[in-house]
């Protein structure tokens, strides 16, 4: 058990609690907000929303380079677990793809719910209350807003929530002395 705890501490430090990905998600949700606000037919708009998530990895890599994180680092066995957590979200994107056709005006809401829910396992990996809090908040908020408002509102709210997540995560990292 001590070895597992050491591996978790190591990945927390080396990956800075996944900060490159969370910062990149701010950019992705900003792009989705812009697309959602464009006057296009819903099918094309939803297709473009899917396309907005495509640059997540390169943006995360660039941010990681800037803040000293190798997002592809293989020196810790738990890196593979983090990848598995991410791949889990890919399976849930099948639900989003179904919504794309079945209830197209709710696709951004469901996309946000899937995005938020996939964060929960990272709360264990990174020993993070921030991940746990936002993994629960995001799907509930997306459902509430998406039931009452347009996709633009949901996407815009995600930008604000992701910025709050970044700030909360940075505060948590300062306690770990990962940021000065």
XYZ file of N, CA and C in Angstrom:
540
model
N 0.818 -1.192 0.000
C 0.000 0.000 0.000
C 0.865 1.261 0.000
N 1.998 1.184 0.690
C 2.895 2.332 0.730
C 3.439 2.630 -0.663
N 3.743 1.577 -1.423
C 4.258 1.760 -2.779
C 3.206 2.441 -3.667
N 1.943 2.061 -3.531
C 0.861 2.686 -4.295
C 0.742 4.165 -3.939
N 0.832 4.457 -2.668
C 0.763 5.853 -2.229
C 1.937 6.665 -2.781
N 3.116 6.066 -2.834
C 4.285 6.739 -3.413
C 4.088 6.990 -4.906
N 3.523 6.010 -5.606
C 3.242 6.186 -7.033
C 2.236 7.320 -7.261
N 1.208 7.362 -6.412
C 0.214 8.436 -6.536
C 0.859 9.794 -6.258
N 1.666 9.879 -5.224
C 2.342 11.148 -4.921
C 3.245 11.570 -6.077
N 3.925 10.594 -6.659
C 4.813 10.876 -7.781
C 4.039 11.419 -8.985
N 2.912 10.794 -9.309
C 2.150 11.245 -10.478
C 1.504 12.606 -10.216
N 1.135 12.859 -8.983
C 0.588 14.175 -8.621
C 1.613 15.260 -8.933
N 2.845 15.022 -8.519
C 3.910 16.009 -8.729
C 4.271 16.111 -10.204
N 4.508 14.970 -10.836
C 5.001 14.980 -12.227
C 3.949 15.476 -13.215
N 2.678 15.187 -12.946
C 1.613 15.604 -13.862
C 0.905 16.876 -13.401
N 1.366 17.416 -12.271
C 0.731 18.615 -11.693
C -0.781 18.469 -11.682
N -1.205 17.304 -11.198
C -2.627 16.975 -11.047
C -3.423 17.138 -12.340
N -2.775 16.896 -13.468
C -3.483 16.961 -14.747
C -3.817 18.363 -15.210
N -3.152 19.354 -14.646
C -3.443 20.754 -14.970
C -3.392 21.061 -16.471
N -2.458 20.496 -17.243
C -2.468 20.807 -18.678
C -3.804 20.464 -19.365
N -4.408 19.364 -18.953
C -5.678 18.954 -19.561
C -6.834 19.860 -19.121
N -6.817 20.281 -17.885
C -7.892 21.147 -17.400
C -7.772 22.531 -18.034
N -6.556 23.035 -18.163
C -6.359 24.308 -18.854
C -6.793 24.195 -20.319
N -6.452 23.089 -20.960
C -6.861 22.882 -22.352
C -8.385 22.804 -22.472
N -9.030 22.255 -21.462
C -10.494 22.148 -21.530
C -11.161 23.525 -21.491
N -10.509 24.502 -20.879
C -11.036 25.873 -20.925
C -11.082 26.329 -22.385
N -10.000 26.082 -23.104
C -9.927 26.463 -24.522
C -10.989 25.714 -25.325
N -11.111 24.412 -25.079
C -12.080 23.588 -25.814
C -13.502 24.095 -25.582
N -13.858 24.378 -24.328
C -15.221 24.847 -24.040
C -15.449 26.258 -24.575
N -14.401 27.048 -24.660
C -14.526 28.364 -25.297
C -14.832 28.190 -26.786
N -14.134 27.280 -27.443
C -14.408 26.981 -28.849
C -15.838 26.472 -29.040
N -16.266 25.581 -28.140
C -17.633 25.042 -28.226
C -18.653 26.156 -28.041
N -18.385 27.084 -27.135
C -19.294 28.219 -26.917
C -19.415 29.054 -28.187
N -18.298 29.313 -28.830
C -18.304 30.100 -30.075
C -19.119 29.375 -31.144
N -18.870 28.081 -31.315
C -19.610 27.294 -32.310
C -21.101 27.275 -31.970
N -21.428 27.094 -30.709
C -22.836 27.029 -30.299
C -23.571 28.337 -30.569
N -22.833 29.426 -30.590
C -23.446 30.734 -30.804
C -23.570 31.109 -32.283
N -22.969 30.335 -33.162
C -23.039 30.613 -34.601
C -24.388 30.136 -35.137
N -24.945 30.911 -36.033
C -26.244 30.576 -36.626
C -26.056 29.547 -37.744
N -26.099 28.275 -37.362
C -25.969 27.157 -38.302
C -27.082 26.160 -38.029
N -27.314 25.261 -38.966
C -28.292 24.211 -38.654
C -27.700 23.309 -37.564
N -28.556 22.733 -36.762
C -28.138 22.008 -35.553
C -27.223 20.826 -35.863
N -27.436 20.148 -36.985
C -26.575 19.017 -37.341
C -25.136 19.441 -37.581
N -24.963 20.502 -38.348
C -23.617 21.013 -38.611
C -22.991 21.567 -37.339
N -23.786 22.262 -36.556
C -23.285 22.828 -35.304
C -22.780 21.712 -34.382
N -23.558 20.647 -34.254
C -23.150 19.536 -33.386
C -21.896 18.840 -33.914
N -21.798 18.717 -35.218
C -20.597 18.134 -35.811
C -19.373 18.987 -35.471
N -19.521 20.297 -35.567
C -18.422 21.202 -35.234
C -18.081 21.154 -33.739
N -19.100 20.945 -32.903
C -18.838 20.792 -31.462
C -17.938 19.576 -31.227
N -18.243 18.465 -31.895
C -17.364 17.297 -31.794
C -15.948 17.648 -32.250
N -15.851 18.382 -33.347
C -14.535 18.767 -33.877
C -13.762 19.651 -32.900
N -14.480 20.450 -32.128
C -13.819 21.337 -31.161
C -13.024 20.561 -30.120
N -13.444 19.345 -29.821
C -12.729 18.571 -28.798
C -11.482 17.882 -29.357
N -11.353 17.842 -30.676
C -10.214 17.149 -31.296
C -8.851 17.697 -30.881
N -8.676 19.017 -30.733
C -7.324 19.506 -30.393
C -6.980 19.416 -28.894
N -7.758 18.685 -28.109
C -7.470 18.592 -26.671
C -6.049 18.107 -26.405
N -5.648 17.037 -27.047
C -4.316 16.476 -26.793
C -3.196 17.426 -27.209
N -3.220 17.992 -28.428
C -2.127 18.916 -28.764
C -2.102 20.170 -27.888
N -3.268 20.680 -27.538
C -3.295 21.856 -26.658
C -2.741 21.494 -25.282
N -3.136 20.332 -24.765
C -2.621 19.868 -23.468
C -1.115 19.696 -23.519
N -0.623 19.132 -24.618
C 0.816 18.930 -24.781
C 1.547 20.271 -24.773
N 1.028 21.256 -25.519
C 1.657 22.587 -25.558
C 1.650 23.242 -24.178
N 0.532 23.171 -23.499
C 0.443 23.742 -22.151
C 1.395 23.003 -21.212
N 1.429 21.668 -21.339
C 2.333 20.872 -20.520
C 3.785 21.277 -20.723
N 4.175 21.483 -21.975
C 5.545 21.937 -22.262
C 5.825 23.259 -21.558
N 4.855 24.150 -21.592
C 5.023 25.488 -21.000
C 5.155 25.433 -19.473
N 4.430 24.507 -18.829
C 4.464 24.454 -17.357
C 5.326 23.302 -16.825
N 6.074 22.653 -17.725
C 7.018 21.625 -17.289
C 6.406 20.273 -16.984
N 5.391 19.893 -17.753
C 4.756 18.586 -17.565
C 4.834 17.810 -18.875
N 5.370 16.601 -18.803
C 5.359 15.707 -19.957
C 4.101 14.858 -19.853
N 3.071 15.223 -20.618
C 1.791 14.519 -20.494
C 1.877 13.070 -20.967
N 2.945 12.708 -21.672
C 3.129 11.340 -22.147
C 4.144 10.569 -21.305
N 4.521 11.103 -20.177
C 5.523 10.510 -19.300
C 5.134 9.081 -18.936
N 6.083 8.173 -19.070
C 5.813 6.761 -18.820
C 6.578 6.224 -17.611
N 7.170 7.090 -16.817
C 7.983 6.657 -15.694
C 7.193 6.213 -14.472
N 5.885 6.262 -14.556
C 5.044 5.883 -13.423
C 3.960 4.943 -13.954
N 3.830 3.783 -13.311
C 2.849 2.795 -13.771
C 1.419 3.324 -13.733
N 1.164 4.304 -12.881
C -0.187 4.855 -12.786
C -0.538 5.757 -13.975
N 0.442 6.095 -14.792
C 0.154 6.859 -16.012
C -0.793 6.070 -16.909
N -0.605 4.766 -16.959
C -1.496 3.913 -17.760
C -2.916 3.926 -17.190
N -3.028 4.015 -15.875
C -4.346 4.089 -15.252
C -5.028 5.397 -15.628
N -4.268 6.486 -15.631
C -4.823 7.777 -16.050
C -5.315 7.720 -17.488
N -4.567 7.032 -18.352
C -4.981 6.863 -19.740
C -6.274 6.048 -19.814
N -6.365 5.011 -19.006
C -7.582 4.197 -18.963
C -8.783 5.037 -18.528
N -8.595 5.915 -17.551
C -9.674 6.807 -17.118
C -10.149 7.678 -18.278
N -9.214 8.142 -19.088
C -9.548 8.987 -20.231
C -10.256 8.172 -21.311
N -9.769 6.981 -21.587
C -10.390 6.135 -22.601
C -11.812 5.754 -22.215
N -12.086 5.690 -20.939
C -13.433 5.425 -20.459
C -14.405 6.471 -21.006
N -13.959 7.725 -21.065
C -14.809 8.793 -21.584
C -15.133 8.556 -23.056
N -14.203 8.000 -23.799
C -14.434 7.744 -25.221
C -15.639 6.828 -25.403
N -15.778 5.828 -24.533
C -16.935 4.940 -24.615
C -18.232 5.700 -24.352
N -18.198 6.625 -23.424
C -19.398 7.403 -23.117
C -19.745 8.389 -24.229
N -18.779 8.701 -25.072
C -19.069 9.573 -26.208
C -20.033 8.910 -27.188
N -20.195 7.586 -27.096
C -21.206 6.896 -27.903
C -22.606 7.390 -27.522
N -22.802 7.694 -26.258
C -24.087 8.261 -25.815
C -24.274 9.634 -26.447
N -23.223 10.427 -26.449
C -23.286 11.760 -27.055
C -23.576 11.632 -28.545
N -22.965 10.658 -29.203
C -23.210 10.441 -30.630
C -24.672 10.072 -30.873
N -25.255 9.286 -29.993
C -26.666 8.943 -30.124
C -27.534 10.196 -29.977
N -27.231 11.021 -28.990
C -27.983 12.254 -28.760
C -27.860 13.178 -29.969
N -26.709 13.146 -30.628
C -26.455 13.947 -31.836
C -27.640 13.861 -32.803
N -28.182 12.645 -32.987
C -29.310 12.443 -33.895
C -30.658 12.407 -33.190
N -30.712 11.796 -32.029
C -31.996 11.587 -31.356
C -32.567 12.864 -30.748
N -31.722 13.656 -30.088
C -32.154 14.899 -29.437
C -31.063 15.947 -29.677
N -30.911 16.387 -30.905
C -29.755 17.216 -31.261
C -29.602 18.505 -30.459
N -30.709 19.103 -30.036
C -30.576 20.361 -29.286
C -30.087 20.151 -27.859
N -29.923 18.894 -27.430
C -29.427 18.595 -26.084
C -28.022 17.989 -26.103
N -27.391 17.973 -27.281
C -26.084 17.329 -27.377
C -25.027 18.015 -26.521
N -24.989 19.324 -26.517
C -23.972 20.025 -25.719
C -24.175 19.726 -24.235
N -25.418 19.662 -23.796
C -25.711 19.329 -22.403
C -25.144 17.942 -22.063
N -25.429 16.962 -22.891
C -24.973 15.592 -22.626
C -23.442 15.508 -22.726
N -22.875 16.216 -23.681
C -21.420 16.266 -23.833
C -20.783 16.808 -22.549
N -21.360 17.871 -21.996
C -20.846 18.457 -20.750
C -20.992 17.476 -19.590
N -22.111 16.767 -19.544
C -22.320 15.794 -18.466
C -21.281 14.681 -18.520
N -21.024 14.164 -19.715
C -20.021 13.110 -19.892
C -18.636 13.634 -19.521
N -18.334 14.850 -19.986
C -17.040 15.445 -19.659
C -16.861 15.527 -18.144
N -17.845 16.074 -17.451
C -17.735 16.241 -16.004
C -17.615 14.921 -15.269
N -18.453 13.968 -15.634
C -18.468 12.682 -14.933
C -17.149 11.929 -15.092
N -16.487 12.096 -16.230
C -15.248 11.346 -16.443
C -14.123 11.813 -15.518
N -14.299 12.951 -14.870
C -13.261 13.478 -13.973
C -13.190 12.741 -12.633
N -14.256 12.035 -12.262
C -14.330 11.450 -10.919
C -13.161 10.521 -10.567
N -12.747 9.591 -11.423
C -11.629 8.725 -11.027
C -10.329 9.486 -10.757
N -10.180 10.633 -11.393
C -8.971 11.428 -11.166
C -8.929 11.984 -9.740
N -10.072 12.065 -9.087
C -10.067 12.525 -7.685
C -9.288 11.541 -6.819
N -9.377 10.257 -7.148
C -8.594 9.264 -6.418
C -7.127 9.334 -6.848
N -6.889 9.323 -8.158
C -5.521 9.295 -8.669
C -4.707 10.472 -8.150
N -5.293 11.678 -8.175
C -4.583 12.894 -7.785
C -4.867 13.341 -6.355
N -5.544 12.471 -5.575
C -5.888 12.821 -4.183
C -6.485 14.230 -4.142
N -7.515 14.428 -4.936
C -8.004 15.776 -5.196
C -9.483 15.950 -4.872
N -9.746 16.818 -3.929
C -11.131 17.192 -3.646
C -11.691 18.054 -4.772
N -10.835 18.791 -5.453
C -11.280 19.635 -6.577
C -11.861 18.760 -7.687
N -11.168 17.699 -8.055
C -11.691 16.803 -9.089
C -13.025 16.205 -8.647
N -13.112 15.763 -7.410
C -14.353 15.159 -6.912
C -15.497 16.164 -6.967
N -15.247 17.376 -6.495
C -16.282 18.402 -6.467
C -16.778 18.735 -7.885
N -15.846 18.988 -8.804
C -16.247 19.382 -10.154
C -16.808 18.208 -10.953
N -16.375 16.980 -10.651
C -16.945 15.802 -11.315
C -18.419 15.628 -10.962
N -18.805 16.073 -9.798
C -20.209 15.996 -9.383
C -20.969 17.242 -9.826
N -20.346 18.407 -9.660
C -20.999 19.669 -10.016
C -21.331 19.765 -11.506
N -20.391 19.432 -12.356
C -20.557 19.649 -13.794
C -21.765 18.903 -14.374
N -21.921 17.599 -14.138
C -23.095 16.934 -14.713
C -24.423 17.477 -14.168
N -24.458 17.793 -12.884
C -25.694 18.328 -12.302
C -26.000 19.703 -12.880
N -24.994 20.554 -12.952
C -25.179 21.891 -13.510
C -25.555 21.824 -14.987
N -24.890 20.966 -15.739
C -25.192 20.819 -17.163
C -26.624 20.333 -17.366
N -27.056 19.389 -16.551
C -28.429 18.889 -16.656
C -29.437 19.999 -16.346
N -29.188 20.725 -15.280
C -30.109 21.805 -14.896
C -30.154 22.889 -15.968
N -28.986 23.379 -16.364
C -28.951 24.445 -17.376
C -29.447 23.945 -18.727
N -29.038 22.750 -19.098
C -29.432 22.200 -20.394
C -30.914 21.911 -20.498
N -31.553 21.644 -19.373
C -33.000 21.421 -19.365
C -33.768 22.723 -19.528
N -33.154 23.811 -19.114
C -33.835 25.109 -19.117
C -33.338 26.076 -20.184
N -32.106 25.889 -20.647
C -31.461 26.892 -21.499
C -30.891 26.248 -22.764
N -30.353 27.087 -23.604
C -29.748 26.632 -24.863
C -28.348 26.065 -24.631
N -27.841 25.431 -25.678
C -26.477 24.898 -25.638
C -25.433 25.978 -25.463
N -25.705 27.180 -25.959
C -24.764 28.296 -25.788
C -24.581 28.602 -24.305
N -25.676 28.611 -23.576
C -25.613 28.888 -22.131
C -24.849 27.779 -21.423
N -25.137 26.532 -21.772
C -24.430 25.397 -21.161
C -22.933 25.501 -21.442
N -22.562 25.735 -22.692
C -21.145 25.823 -23.058
C -20.472 27.011 -22.378
N -21.151 28.147 -22.342
C -20.591 29.319 -21.663
C -20.396 29.069 -20.179
N -21.369 28.397 -19.577
C -21.245 28.049 -18.154
C -20.064 27.108 -17.941
N -19.825 26.212 -18.905
C -18.684 25.293 -18.795
C -17.361 26.057 -18.817
N -17.283 27.104 -19.609
C -16.056 27.918 -19.617
C -15.819 28.489 -18.230
N -16.867 29.059 -17.644
C -16.754 29.657 -16.306
C -16.403 28.591 -15.272
N -17.070 27.453 -15.338
C -16.815 26.360 -14.387
C -15.393 25.834 -14.546
N -14.922 25.691 -15.767
C -13.565 25.198 -15.995
C -12.516 26.185 -15.478
N -12.780 27.472 -15.626
C -11.858 28.475 -15.058
C -11.846 28.357 -13.537
N -13.019 28.190 -12.938
C -13.093 28.001 -11.486
C -12.362 26.724 -11.075
N -12.485 25.687 -11.884
C -11.795 24.423 -11.623
C -10.280 24.635 -11.652
N -9.794 25.347 -12.662
C -8.355 25.636 -12.767
C -7.877 26.376 -11.524
N -8.614 27.397 -11.114
C -8.209 28.189 -9.944
C -8.233 27.337 -8.672
N -9.252 26.507 -8.536
C -9.349 25.617 -7.365
C -8.213 24.596 -7.382
N -7.935 24.046 -8.547
C -6.854 23.072 -8.675
C -5.500 23.713 -8.375
N -5.300 24.926 -8.848
C -4.036 25.622 -8.555
C -3.890 25.864 -7.055
N -4.976 26.213 -6.402
C -4.924 26.404 -4.952
C -4.575 25.085 -4.251
N -5.174 24.010 -4.698
C -4.871 22.693 -4.147
C -3.404 22.344 -4.396
N -2.898 22.691 -5.560
C -1.502 22.400 -5.892
C -0.540 23.238 -5.056
N -0.916 24.451 -4.721
C -0.060 25.269 -3.838
C 0.093 24.599 -2.476
N -0.980 23.976 -2.010
C -0.895 23.249 -0.738
C 0.065 22.063 -0.853
N 0.176 21.513 -2.040
C 1.118 20.422 -2.299
C 2.503 20.962 -2.617
N 2.594 22.274 -2.694
C 3.832 22.974 -3.052
C 4.289 22.649 -4.473
N 3.291 22.426 -5.365
C 3.581 22.166 -6.766
C 3.663 23.475 -7.547
N 3.104 24.528 -6.997
C 3.156 25.858 -7.605
C 3.618 26.835 -6.561
N 4.337 27.814 -6.973
C 4.771 28.856 -6.031
C 4.072 30.154 -6.347
